[in-house]
CSV table of C-alpha atoms and ligand atoms in Angstrom, one decimal:
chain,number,residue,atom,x,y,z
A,1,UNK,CA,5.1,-14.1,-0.1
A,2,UNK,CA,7.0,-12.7,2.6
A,3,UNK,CA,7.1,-9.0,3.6
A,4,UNK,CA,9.4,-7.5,6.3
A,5,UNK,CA,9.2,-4.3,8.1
A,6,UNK,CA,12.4,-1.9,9.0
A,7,UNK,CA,10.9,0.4,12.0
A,8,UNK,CA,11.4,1.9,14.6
A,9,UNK,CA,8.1,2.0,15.9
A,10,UNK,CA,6.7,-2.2,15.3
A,11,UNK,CA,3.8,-2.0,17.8
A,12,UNK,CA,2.3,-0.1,14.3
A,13,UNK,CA,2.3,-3.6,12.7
A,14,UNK,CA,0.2,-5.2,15.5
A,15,UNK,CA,-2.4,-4.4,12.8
A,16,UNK,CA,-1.1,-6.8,10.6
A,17,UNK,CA,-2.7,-9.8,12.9
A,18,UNK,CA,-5.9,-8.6,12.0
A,19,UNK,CA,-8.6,-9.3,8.8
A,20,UNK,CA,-7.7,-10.5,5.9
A,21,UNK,CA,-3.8,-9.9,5.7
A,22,UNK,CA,-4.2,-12.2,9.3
A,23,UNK,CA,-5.8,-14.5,8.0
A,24,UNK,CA,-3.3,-14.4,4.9
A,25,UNK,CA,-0.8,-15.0,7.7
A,26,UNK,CA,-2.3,-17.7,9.9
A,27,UNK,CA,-3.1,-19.9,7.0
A,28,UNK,CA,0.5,-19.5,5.6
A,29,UNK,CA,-0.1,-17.9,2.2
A,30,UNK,CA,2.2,-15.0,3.6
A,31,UNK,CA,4.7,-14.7,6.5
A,32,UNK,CA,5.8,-11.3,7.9
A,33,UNK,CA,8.9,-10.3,10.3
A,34,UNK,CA,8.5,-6.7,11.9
A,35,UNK,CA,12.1,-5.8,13.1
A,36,UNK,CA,12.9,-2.4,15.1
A,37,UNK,CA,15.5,-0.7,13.5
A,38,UNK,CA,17.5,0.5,16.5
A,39,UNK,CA,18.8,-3.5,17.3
A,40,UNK,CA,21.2,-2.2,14.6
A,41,UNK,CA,22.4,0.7,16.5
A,42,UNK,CA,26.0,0.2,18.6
A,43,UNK,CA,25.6,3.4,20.9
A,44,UNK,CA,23.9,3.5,24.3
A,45,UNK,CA,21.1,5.7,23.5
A,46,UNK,CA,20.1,3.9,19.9
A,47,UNK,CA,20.6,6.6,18.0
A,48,UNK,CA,19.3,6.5,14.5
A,49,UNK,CA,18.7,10.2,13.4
A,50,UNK,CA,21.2,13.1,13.0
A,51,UNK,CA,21.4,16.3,11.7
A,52,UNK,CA,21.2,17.2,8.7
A,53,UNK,CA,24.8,18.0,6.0
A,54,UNK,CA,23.9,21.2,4.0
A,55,UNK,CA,21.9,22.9,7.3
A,56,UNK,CA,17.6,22.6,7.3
A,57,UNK,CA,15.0,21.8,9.7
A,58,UNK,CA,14.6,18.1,11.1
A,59,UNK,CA,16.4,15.2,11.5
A,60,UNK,CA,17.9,12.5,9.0
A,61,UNK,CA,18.2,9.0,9.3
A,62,UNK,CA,21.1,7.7,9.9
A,63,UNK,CA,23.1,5.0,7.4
A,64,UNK,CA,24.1,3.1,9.7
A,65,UNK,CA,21.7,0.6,11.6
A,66,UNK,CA,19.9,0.8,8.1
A,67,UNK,CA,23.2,-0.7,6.5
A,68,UNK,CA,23.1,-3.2,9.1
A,69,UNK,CA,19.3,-4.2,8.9
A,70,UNK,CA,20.0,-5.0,5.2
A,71,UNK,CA,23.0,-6.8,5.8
A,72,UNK,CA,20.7,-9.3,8.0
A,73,UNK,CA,17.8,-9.3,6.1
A,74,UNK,CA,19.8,-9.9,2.9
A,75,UNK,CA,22.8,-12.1,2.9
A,76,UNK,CA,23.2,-11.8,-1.2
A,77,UNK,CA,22.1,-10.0,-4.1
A,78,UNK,CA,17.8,-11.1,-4.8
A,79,UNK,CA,16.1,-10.1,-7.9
A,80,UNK,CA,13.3,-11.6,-6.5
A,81,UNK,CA,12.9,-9.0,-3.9
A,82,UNK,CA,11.8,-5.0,-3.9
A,83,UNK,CA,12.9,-2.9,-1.2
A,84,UNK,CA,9.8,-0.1,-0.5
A,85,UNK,CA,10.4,3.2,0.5
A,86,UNK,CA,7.4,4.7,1.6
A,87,UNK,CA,7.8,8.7,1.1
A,88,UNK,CA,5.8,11.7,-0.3
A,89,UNK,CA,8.8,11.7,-2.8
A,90,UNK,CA,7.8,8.2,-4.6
A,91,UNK,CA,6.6,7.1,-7.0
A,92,UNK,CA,2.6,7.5,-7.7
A,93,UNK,CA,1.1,4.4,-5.9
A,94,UNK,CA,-1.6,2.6,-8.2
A,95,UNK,CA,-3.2,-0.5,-8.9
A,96,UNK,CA,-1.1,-1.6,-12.1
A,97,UNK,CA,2.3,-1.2,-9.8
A,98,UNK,CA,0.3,-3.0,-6.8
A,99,UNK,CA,-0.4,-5.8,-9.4
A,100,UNK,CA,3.4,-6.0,-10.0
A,101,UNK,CA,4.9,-5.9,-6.5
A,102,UNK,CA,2.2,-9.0,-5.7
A,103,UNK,CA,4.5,-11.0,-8.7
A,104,UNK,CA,7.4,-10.3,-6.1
A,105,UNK,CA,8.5,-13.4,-3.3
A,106,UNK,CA,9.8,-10.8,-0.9
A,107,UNK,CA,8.8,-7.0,0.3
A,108,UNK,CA,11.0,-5.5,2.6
A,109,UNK,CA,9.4,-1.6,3.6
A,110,UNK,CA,11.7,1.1,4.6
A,111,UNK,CA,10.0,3.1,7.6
A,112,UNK,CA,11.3,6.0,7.6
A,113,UNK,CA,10.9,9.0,9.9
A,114,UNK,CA,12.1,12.5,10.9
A,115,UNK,CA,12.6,14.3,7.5
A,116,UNK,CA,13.6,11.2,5.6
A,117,UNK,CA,16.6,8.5,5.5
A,118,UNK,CA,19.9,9.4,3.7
A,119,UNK,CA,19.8,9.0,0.4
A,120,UNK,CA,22.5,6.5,0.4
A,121,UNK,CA,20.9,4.0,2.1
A,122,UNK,CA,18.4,3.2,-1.0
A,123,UNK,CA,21.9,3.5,-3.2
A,124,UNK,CA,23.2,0.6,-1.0
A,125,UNK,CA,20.5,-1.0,-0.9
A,126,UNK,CA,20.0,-1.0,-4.7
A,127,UNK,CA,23.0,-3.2,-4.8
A,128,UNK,CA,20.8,-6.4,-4.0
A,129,UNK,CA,17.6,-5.5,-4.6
A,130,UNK,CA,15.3,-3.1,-6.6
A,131,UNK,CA,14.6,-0.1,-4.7
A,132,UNK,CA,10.9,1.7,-5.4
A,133,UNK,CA,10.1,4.7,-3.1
A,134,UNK,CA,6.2,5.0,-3.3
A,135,UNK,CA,4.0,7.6,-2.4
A,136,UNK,CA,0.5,7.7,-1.4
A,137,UNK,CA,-0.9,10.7,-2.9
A,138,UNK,CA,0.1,14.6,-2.4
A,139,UNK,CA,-0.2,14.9,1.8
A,140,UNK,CA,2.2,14.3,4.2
A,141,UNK,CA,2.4,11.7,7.2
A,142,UNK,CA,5.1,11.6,9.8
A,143,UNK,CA,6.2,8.7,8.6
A,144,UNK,CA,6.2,5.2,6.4
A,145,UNK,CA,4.3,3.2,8.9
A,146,UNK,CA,1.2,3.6,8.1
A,147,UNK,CA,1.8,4.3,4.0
A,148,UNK,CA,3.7,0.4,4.4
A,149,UNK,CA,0.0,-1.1,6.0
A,150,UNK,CA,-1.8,0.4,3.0
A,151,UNK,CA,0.6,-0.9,0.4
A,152,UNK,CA,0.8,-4.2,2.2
A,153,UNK,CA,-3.0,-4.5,2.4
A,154,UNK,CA,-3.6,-3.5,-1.7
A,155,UNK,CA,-0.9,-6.4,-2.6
A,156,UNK,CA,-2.1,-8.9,-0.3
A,157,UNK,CA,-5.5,-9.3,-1.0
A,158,UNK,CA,-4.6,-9.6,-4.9
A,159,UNK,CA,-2.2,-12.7,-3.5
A,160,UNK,CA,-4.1,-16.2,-4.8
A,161,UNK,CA,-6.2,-17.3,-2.1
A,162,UNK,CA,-6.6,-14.6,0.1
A,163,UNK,CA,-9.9,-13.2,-1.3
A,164,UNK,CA,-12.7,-16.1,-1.5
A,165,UNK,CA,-14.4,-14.6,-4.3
A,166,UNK,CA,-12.3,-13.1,-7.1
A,167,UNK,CA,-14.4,-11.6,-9.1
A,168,UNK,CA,-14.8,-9.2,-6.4
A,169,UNK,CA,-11.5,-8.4,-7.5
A,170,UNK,CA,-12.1,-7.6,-10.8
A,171,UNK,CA,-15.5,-5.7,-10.9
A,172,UNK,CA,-13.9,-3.1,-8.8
A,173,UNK,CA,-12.5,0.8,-9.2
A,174,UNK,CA,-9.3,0.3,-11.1
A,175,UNK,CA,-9.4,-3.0,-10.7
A,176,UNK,CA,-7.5,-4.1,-14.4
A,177,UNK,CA,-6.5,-0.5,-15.5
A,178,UNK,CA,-8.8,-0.2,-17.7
A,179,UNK,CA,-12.5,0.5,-17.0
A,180,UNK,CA,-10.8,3.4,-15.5
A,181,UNK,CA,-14.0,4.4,-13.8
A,182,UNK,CA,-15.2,4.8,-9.8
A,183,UNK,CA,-17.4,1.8,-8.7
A,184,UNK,CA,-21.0,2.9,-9.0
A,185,UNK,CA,-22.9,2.7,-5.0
A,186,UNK,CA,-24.1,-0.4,-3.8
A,187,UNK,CA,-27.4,-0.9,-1.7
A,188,UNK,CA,-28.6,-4.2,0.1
A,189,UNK,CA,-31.9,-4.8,2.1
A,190,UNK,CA,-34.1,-3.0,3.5
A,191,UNK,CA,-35.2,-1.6,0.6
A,192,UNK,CA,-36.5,1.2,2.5
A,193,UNK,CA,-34.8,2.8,5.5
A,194,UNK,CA,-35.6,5.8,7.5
A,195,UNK,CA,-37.5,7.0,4.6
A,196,UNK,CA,-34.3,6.3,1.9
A,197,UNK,CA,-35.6,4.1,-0.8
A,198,UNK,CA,-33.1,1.9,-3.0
A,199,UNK,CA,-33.4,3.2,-6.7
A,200,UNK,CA,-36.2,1.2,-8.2
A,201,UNK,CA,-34.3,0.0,-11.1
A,202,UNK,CA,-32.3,-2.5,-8.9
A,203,UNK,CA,-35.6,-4.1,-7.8
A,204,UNK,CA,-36.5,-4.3,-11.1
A,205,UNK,CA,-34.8,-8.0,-12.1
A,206,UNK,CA,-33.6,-6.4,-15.4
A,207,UNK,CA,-30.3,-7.1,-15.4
A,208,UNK,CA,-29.4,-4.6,-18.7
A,209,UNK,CA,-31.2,-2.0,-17.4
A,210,UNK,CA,-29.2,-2.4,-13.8
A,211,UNK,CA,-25.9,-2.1,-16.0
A,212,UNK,CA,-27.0,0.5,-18.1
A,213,UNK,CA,-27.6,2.4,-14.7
A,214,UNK,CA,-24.7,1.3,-13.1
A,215,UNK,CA,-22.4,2.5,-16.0
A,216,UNK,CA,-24.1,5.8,-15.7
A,217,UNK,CA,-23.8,6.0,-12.0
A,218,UNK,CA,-20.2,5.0,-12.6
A,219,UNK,CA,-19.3,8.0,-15.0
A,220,UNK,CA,-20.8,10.3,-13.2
A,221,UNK,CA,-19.3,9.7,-9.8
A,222,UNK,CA,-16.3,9.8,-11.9
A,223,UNK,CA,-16.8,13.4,-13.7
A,224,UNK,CA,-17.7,14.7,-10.1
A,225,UNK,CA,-14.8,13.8,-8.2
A,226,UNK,CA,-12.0,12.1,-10.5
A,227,UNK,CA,-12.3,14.3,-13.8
A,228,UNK,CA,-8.6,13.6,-14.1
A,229,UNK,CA,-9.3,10.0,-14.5
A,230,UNK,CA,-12.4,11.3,-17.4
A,231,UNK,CA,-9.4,13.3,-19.0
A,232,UNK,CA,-7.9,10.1,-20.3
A,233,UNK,CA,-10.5,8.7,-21.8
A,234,UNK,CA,-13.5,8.8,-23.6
A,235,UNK,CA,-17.0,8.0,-22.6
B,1,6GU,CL1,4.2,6.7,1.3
B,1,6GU,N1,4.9,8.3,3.2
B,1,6GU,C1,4.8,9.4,3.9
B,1,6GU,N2,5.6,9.6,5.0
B,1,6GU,N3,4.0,10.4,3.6
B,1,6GU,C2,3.2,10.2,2.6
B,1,6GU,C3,3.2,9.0,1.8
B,1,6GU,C4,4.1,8.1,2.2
B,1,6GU,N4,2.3,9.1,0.9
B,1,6GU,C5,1.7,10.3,1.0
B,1,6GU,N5,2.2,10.9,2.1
């Protein structure tokens, strides 16, 4: 796969060299190009926000250098590509659509800042490419750096060969859509520690009754903090 980065801050994707997605990109299963936005800006002071048409607080992206970055990144129409637009405005971000962008060959992420880029950069770019703006969840972040890390690191470690073990992969929260349930906690040795004792039952060896808690754990986790995610289904 190969995922590119529109920004104007790429120091942000230093991070990308580390863990798992560097090790994704030192063994070759993914390569990634980081490109600051403002190489496609023409004036002296590498302007790439303005004010905004209709009045409002903030600062717009420019068109421009955005039309331009496209331009090089994409020399023709590619249906095997998705253009990411990380905003609080996007669609939901969840583990069946991170399934789908890892089918894709090629991510491109739109980091915007300010109060957003104009609208018809995504129009343009929608001319070679899906467009998906994702969100995160209901907060706001200054801008689509970060959100793009996140999104890169959920789709990269589904990629084949990144993870060593993949049922870790599938034994985990909303890992295949359809447990639908939080993961239940996890303990490992000592069995005691400063006077916290693992629950018996996993020392016990009996693997149905270590399920049978684990499901319980599991829905009750879920009740607590996700009963949106209950809601749906029943138990
Ligand atoms: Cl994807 N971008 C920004 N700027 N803010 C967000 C977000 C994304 N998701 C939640 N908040």
């Amino acid at each position: 796969m190969r995922l590119d980065y529109l920004t104007i801050f790429p120091d942000y994707f230093d991070a990308l060299q580390l863990s798992l997605v560097g090790k994704a990109i030192a063994s070759g299963l993914i390569d990634v190009g980081v490109h600051d936005l403002r190489q496609w800006t023409r004036d002296p002071h590498r302007t790439v926000d303005d004010t905004p048409f209709g009045g409002g607080a903030g600062m717009v992206m420019k068109p421009e250098p955005w039309g331009e970055a496209i331009d090089a990144l994409l020399a023709e129409p590619d249906p095997t590509s998705v253009f990411v637009v990380p905003s609080p405005s996007g669609f939901p971000l969840q583990q069946g659509l991170v399934q789908e962008l890892a089918t894709y060959r090629r991510l491109v992420f739109a980091c915007g800042r300010y109060e957003g880029i104009d609208a018809r950069v995504m129009d343009y770019a929608a001319t070679k490419l899906r467009v998906l703006p994702l969100s995160l969840g209901d907060y706001v972040l200054n801008g689509g750096e970060v959100a793009a890390l996140a999104i890169t690191e959920a789709v990269v470690r589904l990629l084949p060969g990144v993870i060593g073990n993949p049922q870790s992969l599938s034994e985990e929260s909303f890992s295949d859509g359809t447990s639908g349930l939080l993961e239940y906690p996890m303990f490992t040795k000592p069995a005691s520690w400063r006077g916290l004792d693992v629950p018996a039952v996993l020392l016990s060896g009996h693997h149905g009754r270590v399920e049978q808690w684990r499901r319980e754990q599991s829905v009750a986790l879920t009740k607590a903090r996700r009963p949106d995610l209950i809601a749906q289904e029943q138990y």
